[in-house]
PDB file of C-alpha atoms in Angstrom:
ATOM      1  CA  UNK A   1     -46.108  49.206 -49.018  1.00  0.00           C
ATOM      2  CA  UNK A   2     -47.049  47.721 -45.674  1.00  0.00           C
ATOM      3  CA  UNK A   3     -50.803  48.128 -44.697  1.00  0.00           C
ATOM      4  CA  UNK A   4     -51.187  50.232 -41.875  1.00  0.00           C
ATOM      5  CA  UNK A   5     -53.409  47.718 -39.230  1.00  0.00           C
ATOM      6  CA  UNK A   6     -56.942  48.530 -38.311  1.00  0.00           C
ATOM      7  CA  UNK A   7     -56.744  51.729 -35.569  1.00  0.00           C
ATOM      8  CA  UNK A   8     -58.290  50.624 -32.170  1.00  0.00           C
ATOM      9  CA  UNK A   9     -60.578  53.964 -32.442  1.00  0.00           C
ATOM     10  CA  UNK A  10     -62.314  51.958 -34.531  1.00  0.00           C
ATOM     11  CA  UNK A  11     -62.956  49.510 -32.112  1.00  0.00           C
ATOM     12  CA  UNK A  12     -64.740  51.370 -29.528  1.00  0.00           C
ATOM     13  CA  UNK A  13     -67.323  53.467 -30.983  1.00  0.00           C
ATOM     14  CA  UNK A  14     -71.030  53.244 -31.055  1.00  0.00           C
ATOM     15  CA  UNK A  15     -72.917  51.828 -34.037  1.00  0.00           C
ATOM     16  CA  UNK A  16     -75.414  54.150 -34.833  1.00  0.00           C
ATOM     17  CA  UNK A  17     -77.727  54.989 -38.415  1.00  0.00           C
ATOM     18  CA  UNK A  18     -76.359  57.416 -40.280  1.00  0.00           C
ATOM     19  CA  UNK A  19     -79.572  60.483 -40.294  1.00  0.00           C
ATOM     20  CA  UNK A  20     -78.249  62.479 -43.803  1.00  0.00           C
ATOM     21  CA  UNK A  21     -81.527  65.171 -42.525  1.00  0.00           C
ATOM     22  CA  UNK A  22     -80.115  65.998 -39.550  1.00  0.00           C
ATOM     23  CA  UNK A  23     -76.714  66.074 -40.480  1.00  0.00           C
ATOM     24  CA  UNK A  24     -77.611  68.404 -43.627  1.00  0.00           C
ATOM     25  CA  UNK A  25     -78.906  71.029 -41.113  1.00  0.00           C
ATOM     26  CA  UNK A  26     -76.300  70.823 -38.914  1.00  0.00           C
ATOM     27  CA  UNK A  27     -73.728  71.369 -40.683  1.00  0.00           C
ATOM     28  CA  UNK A  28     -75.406  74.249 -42.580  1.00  0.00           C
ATOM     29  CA  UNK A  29     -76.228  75.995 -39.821  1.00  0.00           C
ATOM     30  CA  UNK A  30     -73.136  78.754 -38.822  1.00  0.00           C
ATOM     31  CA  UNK A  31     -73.805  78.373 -35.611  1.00  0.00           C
ATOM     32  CA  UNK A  32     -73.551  74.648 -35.181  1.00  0.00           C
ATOM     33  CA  UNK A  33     -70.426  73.262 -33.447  1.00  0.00           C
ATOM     34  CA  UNK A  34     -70.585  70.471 -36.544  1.00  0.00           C
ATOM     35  CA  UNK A  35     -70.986  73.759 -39.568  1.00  0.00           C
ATOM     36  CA  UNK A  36     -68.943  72.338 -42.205  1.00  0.00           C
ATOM     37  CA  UNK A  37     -66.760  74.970 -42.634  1.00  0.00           C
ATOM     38  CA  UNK A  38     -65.586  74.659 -38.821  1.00  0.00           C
ATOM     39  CA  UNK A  39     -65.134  70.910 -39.693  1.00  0.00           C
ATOM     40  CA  UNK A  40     -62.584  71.135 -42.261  1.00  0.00           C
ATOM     41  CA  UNK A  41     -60.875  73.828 -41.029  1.00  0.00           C
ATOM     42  CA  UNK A  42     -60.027  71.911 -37.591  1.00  0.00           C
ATOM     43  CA  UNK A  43     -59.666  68.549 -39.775  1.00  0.00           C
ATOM     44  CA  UNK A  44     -57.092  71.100 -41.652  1.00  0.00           C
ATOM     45  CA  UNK A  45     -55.649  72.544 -39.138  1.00  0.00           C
ATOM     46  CA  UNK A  46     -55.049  69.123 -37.343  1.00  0.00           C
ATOM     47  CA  UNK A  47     -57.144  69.910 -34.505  1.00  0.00           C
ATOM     48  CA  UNK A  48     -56.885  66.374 -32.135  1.00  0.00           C
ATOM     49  CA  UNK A  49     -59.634  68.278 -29.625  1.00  0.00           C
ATOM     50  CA  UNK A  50     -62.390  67.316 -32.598  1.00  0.00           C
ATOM     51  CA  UNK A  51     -64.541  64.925 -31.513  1.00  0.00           C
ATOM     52  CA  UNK A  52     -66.296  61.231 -32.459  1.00  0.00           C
ATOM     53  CA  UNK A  53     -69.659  62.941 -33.292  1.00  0.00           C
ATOM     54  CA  UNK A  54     -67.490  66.017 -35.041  1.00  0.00           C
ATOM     55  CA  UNK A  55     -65.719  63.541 -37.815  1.00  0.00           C
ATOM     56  CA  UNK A  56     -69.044  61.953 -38.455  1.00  0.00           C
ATOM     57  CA  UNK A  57     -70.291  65.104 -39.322  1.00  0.00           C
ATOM     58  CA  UNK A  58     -67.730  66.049 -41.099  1.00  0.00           C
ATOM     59  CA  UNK A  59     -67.209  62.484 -43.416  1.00  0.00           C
ATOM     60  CA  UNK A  60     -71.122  62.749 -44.024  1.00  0.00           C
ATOM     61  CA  UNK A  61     -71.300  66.427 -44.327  1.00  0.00           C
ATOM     62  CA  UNK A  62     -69.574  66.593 -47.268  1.00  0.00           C
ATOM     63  CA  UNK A  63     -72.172  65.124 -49.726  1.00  0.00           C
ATOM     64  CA  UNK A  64     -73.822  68.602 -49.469  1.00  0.00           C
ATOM     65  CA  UNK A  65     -70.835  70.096 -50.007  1.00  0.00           C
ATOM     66  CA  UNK A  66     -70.718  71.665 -53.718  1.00  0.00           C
ATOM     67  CA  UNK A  67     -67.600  70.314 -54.100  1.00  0.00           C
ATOM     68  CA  UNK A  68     -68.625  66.954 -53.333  1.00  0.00           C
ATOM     69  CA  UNK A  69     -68.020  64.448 -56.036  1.00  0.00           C
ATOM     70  CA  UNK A  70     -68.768  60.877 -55.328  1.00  0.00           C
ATOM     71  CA  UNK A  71     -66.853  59.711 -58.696  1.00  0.00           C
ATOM     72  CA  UNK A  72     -64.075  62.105 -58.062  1.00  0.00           C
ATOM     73  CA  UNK A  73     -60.382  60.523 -59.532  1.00  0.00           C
ATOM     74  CA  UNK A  74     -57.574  62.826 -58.674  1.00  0.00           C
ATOM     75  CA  UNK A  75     -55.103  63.423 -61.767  1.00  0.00           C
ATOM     76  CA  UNK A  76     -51.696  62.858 -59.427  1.00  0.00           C
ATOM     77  CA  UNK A  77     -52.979  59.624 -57.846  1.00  0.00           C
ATOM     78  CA  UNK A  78     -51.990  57.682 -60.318  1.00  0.00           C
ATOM     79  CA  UNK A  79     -48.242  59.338 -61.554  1.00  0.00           C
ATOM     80  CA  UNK A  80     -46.323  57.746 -58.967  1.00  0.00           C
ATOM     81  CA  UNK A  81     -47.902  54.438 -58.674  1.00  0.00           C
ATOM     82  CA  UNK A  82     -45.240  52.203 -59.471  1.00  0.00           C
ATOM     83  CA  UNK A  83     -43.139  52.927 -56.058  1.00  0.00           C
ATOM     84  CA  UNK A  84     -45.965  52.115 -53.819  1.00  0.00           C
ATOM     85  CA  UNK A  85     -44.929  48.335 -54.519  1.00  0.00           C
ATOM     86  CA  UNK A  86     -41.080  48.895 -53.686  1.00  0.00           C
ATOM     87  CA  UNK A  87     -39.449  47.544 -49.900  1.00  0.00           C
ATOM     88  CA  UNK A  88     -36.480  50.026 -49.783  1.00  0.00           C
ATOM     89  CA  UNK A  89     -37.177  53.848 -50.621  1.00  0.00           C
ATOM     90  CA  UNK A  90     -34.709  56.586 -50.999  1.00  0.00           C
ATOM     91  CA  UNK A  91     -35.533  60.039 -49.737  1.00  0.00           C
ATOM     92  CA  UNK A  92     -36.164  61.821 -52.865  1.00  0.00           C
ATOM     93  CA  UNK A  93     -38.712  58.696 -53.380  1.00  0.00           C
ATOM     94  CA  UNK A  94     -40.341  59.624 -50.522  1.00  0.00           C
ATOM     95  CA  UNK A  95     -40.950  62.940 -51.162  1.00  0.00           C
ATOM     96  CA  UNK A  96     -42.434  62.354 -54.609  1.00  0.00           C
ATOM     97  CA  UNK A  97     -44.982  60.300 -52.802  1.00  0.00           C
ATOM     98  CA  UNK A  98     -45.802  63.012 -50.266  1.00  0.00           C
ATOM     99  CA  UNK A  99     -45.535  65.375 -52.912  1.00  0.00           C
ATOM    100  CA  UNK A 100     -48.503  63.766 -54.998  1.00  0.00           C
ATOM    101  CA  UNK A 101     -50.297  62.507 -51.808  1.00  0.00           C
ATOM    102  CA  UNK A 102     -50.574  66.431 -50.423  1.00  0.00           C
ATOM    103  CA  UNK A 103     -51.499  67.393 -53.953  1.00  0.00           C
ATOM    104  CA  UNK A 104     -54.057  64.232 -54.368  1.00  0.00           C
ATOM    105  CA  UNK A 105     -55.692  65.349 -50.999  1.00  0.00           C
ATOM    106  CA  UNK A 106     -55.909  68.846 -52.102  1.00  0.00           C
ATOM    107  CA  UNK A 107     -58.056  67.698 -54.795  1.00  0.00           C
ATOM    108  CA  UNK A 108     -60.204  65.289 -53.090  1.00  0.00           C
ATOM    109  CA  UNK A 109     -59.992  65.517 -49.089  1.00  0.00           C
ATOM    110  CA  UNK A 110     -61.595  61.942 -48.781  1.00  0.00           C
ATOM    111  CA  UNK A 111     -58.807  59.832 -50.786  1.00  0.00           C
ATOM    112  CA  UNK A 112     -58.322  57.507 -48.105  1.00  0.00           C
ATOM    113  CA  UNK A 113     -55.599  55.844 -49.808  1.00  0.00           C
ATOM    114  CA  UNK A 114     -53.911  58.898 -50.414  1.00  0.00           C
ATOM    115  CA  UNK A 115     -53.862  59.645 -47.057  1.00  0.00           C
ATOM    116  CA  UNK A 116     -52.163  56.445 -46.070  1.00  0.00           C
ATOM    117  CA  UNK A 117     -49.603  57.381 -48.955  1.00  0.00           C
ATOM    118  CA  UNK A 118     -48.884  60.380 -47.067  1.00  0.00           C
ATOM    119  CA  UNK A 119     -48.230  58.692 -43.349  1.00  0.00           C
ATOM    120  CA  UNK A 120     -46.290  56.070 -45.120  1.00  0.00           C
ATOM    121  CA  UNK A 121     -43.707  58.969 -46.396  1.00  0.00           C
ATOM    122  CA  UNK A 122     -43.413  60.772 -43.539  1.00  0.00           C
ATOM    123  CA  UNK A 123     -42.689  57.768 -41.468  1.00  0.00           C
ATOM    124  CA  UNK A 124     -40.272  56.971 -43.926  1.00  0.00           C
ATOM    125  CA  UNK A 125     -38.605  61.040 -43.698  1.00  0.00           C
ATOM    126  CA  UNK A 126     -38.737  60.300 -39.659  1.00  0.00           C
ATOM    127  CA  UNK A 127     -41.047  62.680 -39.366  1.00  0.00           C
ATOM    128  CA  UNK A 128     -43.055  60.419 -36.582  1.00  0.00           C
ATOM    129  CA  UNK A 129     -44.977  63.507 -34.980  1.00  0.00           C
ATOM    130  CA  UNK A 130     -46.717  64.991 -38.258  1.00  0.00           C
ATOM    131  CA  UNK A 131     -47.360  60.658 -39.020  1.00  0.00           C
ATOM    132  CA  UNK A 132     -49.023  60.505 -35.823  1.00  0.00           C
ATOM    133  CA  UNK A 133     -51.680  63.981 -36.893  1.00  0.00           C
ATOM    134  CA  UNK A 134     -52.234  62.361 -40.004  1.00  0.00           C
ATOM    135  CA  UNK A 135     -52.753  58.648 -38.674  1.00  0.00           C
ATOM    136  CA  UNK A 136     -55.156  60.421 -35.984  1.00  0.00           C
ATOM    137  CA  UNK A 137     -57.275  62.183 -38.940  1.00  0.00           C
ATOM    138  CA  UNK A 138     -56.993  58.551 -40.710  1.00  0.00           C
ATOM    139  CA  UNK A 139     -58.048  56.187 -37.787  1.00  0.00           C
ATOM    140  CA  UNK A 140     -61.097  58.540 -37.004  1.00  0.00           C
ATOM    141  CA  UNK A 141     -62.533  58.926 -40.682  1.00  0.00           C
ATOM    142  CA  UNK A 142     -62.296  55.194 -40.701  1.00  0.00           C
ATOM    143  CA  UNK A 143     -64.256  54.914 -37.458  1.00  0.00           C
ATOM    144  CA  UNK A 144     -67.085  57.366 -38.663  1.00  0.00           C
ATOM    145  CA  UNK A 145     -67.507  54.683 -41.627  1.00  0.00           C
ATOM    146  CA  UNK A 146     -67.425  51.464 -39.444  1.00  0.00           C
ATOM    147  CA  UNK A 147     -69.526  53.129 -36.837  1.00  0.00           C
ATOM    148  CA  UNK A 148     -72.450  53.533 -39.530  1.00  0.00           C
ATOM    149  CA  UNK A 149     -73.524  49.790 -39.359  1.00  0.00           C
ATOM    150  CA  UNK A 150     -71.789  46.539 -39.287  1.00  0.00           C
ATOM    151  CA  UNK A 151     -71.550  45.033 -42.789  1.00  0.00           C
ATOM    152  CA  UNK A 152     -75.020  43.620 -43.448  1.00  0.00           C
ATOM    153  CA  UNK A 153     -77.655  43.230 -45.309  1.00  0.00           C
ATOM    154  CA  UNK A 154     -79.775  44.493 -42.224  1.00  0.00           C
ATOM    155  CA  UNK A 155     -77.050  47.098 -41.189  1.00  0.00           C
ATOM    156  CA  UNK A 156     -74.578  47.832 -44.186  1.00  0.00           C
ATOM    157  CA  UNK A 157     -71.984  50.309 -43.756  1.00  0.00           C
ATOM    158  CA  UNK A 158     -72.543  53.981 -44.938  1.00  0.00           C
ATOM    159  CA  UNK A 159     -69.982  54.905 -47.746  1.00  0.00           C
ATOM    160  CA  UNK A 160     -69.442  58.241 -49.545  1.00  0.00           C
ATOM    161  CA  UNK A 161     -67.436  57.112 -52.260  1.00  0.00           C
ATOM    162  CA  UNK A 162     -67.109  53.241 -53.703  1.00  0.00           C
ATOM    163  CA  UNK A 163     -63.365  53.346 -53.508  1.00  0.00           C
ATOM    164  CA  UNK A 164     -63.939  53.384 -49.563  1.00  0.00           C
ATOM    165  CA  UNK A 165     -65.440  50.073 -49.416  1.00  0.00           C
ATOM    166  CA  UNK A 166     -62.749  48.395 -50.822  1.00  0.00           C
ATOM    167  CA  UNK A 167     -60.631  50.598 -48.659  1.00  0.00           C
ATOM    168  CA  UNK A 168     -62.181  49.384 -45.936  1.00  0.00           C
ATOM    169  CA  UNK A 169     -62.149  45.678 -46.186  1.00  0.00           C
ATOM    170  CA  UNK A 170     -58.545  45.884 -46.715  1.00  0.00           C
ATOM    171  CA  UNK A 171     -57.971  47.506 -43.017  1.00  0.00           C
ATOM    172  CA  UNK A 172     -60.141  44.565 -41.758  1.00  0.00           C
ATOM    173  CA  UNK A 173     -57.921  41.750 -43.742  1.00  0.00           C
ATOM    174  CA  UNK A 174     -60.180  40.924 -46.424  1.00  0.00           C
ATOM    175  CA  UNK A 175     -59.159  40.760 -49.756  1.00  0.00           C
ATOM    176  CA  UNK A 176     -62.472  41.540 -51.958  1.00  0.00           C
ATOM    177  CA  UNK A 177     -63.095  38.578 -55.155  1.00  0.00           C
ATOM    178  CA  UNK A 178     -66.006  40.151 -56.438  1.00  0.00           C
ATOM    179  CA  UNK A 179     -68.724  43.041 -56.611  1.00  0.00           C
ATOM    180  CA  UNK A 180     -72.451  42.842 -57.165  1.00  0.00           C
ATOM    181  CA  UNK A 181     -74.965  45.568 -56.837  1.00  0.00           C
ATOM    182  CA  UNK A 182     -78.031  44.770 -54.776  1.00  0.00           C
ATOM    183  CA  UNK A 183     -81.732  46.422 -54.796  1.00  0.00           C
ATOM    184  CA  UNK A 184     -81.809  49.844 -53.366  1.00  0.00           C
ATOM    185  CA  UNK A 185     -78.498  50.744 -53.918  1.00  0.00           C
ATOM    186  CA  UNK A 186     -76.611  48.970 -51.784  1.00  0.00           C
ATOM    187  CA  UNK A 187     -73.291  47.049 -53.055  1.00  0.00           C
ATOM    188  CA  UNK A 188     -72.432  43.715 -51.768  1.00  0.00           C
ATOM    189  CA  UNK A 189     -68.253  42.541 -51.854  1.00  0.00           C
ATOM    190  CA  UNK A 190     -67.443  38.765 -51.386  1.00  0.00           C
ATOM    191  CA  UNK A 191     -64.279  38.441 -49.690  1.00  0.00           C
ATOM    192  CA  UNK A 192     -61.414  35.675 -49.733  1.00  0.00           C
ATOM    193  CA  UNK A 193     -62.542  33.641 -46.638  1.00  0.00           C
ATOM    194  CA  UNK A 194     -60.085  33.570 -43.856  1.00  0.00           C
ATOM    195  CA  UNK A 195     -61.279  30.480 -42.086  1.00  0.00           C
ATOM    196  CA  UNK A 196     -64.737  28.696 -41.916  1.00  0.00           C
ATOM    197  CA  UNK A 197     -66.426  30.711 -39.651  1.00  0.00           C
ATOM    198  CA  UNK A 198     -65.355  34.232 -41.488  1.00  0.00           C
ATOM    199  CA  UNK A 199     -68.250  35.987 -43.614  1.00  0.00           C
ATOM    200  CA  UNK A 200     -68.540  35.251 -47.297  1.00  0.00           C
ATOM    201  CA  UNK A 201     -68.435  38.852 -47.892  1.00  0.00           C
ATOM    202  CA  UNK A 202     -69.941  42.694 -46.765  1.00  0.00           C
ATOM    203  CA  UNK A 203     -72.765  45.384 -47.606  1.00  0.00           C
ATOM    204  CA  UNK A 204     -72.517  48.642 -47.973  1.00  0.00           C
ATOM    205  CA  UNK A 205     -74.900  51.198 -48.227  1.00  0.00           C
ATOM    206  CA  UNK A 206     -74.244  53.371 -52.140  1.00  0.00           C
ATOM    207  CA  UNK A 207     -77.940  55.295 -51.798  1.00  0.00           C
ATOM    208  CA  UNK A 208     -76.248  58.508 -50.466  1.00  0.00           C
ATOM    209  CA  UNK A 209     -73.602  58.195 -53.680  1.00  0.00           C
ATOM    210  CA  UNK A 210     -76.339  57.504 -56.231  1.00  0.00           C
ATOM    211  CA  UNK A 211     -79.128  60.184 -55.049  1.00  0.00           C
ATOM    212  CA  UNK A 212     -76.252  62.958 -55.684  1.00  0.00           C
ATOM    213  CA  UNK A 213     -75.453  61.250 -58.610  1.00  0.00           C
ATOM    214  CA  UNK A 214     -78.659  61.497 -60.094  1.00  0.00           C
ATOM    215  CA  UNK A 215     -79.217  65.428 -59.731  1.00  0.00           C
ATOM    216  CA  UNK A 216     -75.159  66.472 -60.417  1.00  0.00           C
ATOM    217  CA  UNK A 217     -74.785  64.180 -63.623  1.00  0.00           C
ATOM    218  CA  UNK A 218     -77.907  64.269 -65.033  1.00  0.00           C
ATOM    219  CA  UNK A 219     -77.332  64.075 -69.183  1.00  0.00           C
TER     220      UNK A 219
END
């Protein structure tokens, strides 16, 4: 399947720390312009008026969600896997793979991957302007991430879910070689190197992950 390339949203937003306090009140509060609820049902209802600020909300909101599961595998993720690898696709192809993309993304909102699934079928069905709602929704999740730091030790990116931060070095080009897990939760990735000057790898920031971890899945 061919990679969709890094959106340019996500080069012109501010880097800024991710505050989980102030987040958790406002988007618990009903009369909050960032209440969860609101969130998801303009994400939903492919509202393109929500704004930068809004989708950071929203992608960090949802660890105080109940539903929020930061180990969450869909069942249907998996079932089609072997055509994501194919060049040529035949319509009833394609809408097996939006079929268990939609249902994938029904059962976890956040499967990034999923979501690219999705685009990748619709573009394939023509169906450019529902692509372009979905690619929207995509670029801008991927820009609340990115926005949350830069990749270092001193400023790791901000991740709800470990799948993301493999997810993410693909859409910058890397191709990830291995994973460690640093003090204070936070996971370092070495990356293939692309030339000499290109970093031997990225941090991200797990803490958010493991501190709901801790209370939901206590044995």
């Amino acid at each position: 399947m061919v990679a969709l390339s890094l959106p340019s949203v996500a080069q012109k937003f501010e880097i800024k720390a991710v505050n989980f306090d102030s987040i958790r009140v406002e988007t618990q509060n009903p009369s909050s312009k960032y209440f969860f609820p609101k969130l998801i049902k303009g994400f939903q209802s492919n509202d393109t008026t929500m704004t930068f600020d809004q989708y950071r909300h929203f992608y960090y909101g949802y660890v105080f969600q109940e539903d929020y599961n930061p180990f969450r595998e869909s069942p249907f993720s998996d079932m089609i896997e072997s055509l994501y690898y194919k060049k040529e696709f035949t319509r009833a192809e394609c809408d097996t793979i939006e079929k268990y993309a939609e249902l994938s993304l029904n059962d976890n909102i956040f499967d990034l991957q999923q979501m690219e699934f999705y685009i990748f079928a619709l573009k394939q069905k023509k169906k450019y302007a529902r692509a372009a709602i979905r690619q929207y929704r995509l670029n801008h999740i991927i820009a609340a991430i990115l926005s949350s730091g830069n990749g270092t030790a001193e400023n790791p990116w901000v991740v709800t879910s470990a799948t993301h931060e493999y997810y993410i070095l693909n859409k910058l080009g890397y191709v990830a070689v291995e994973h460690k897990s640093m003090p204070n939760n936070i996971d370092f990735i070495a990356v293939k190197k692309k030339n000499d000057k290109s970093p031997e790898g990225f941090y991200f920031d797990a803490s958010k992950i493991m501190e709901v971890a801790d209370v939901k899945f206590v044995e």
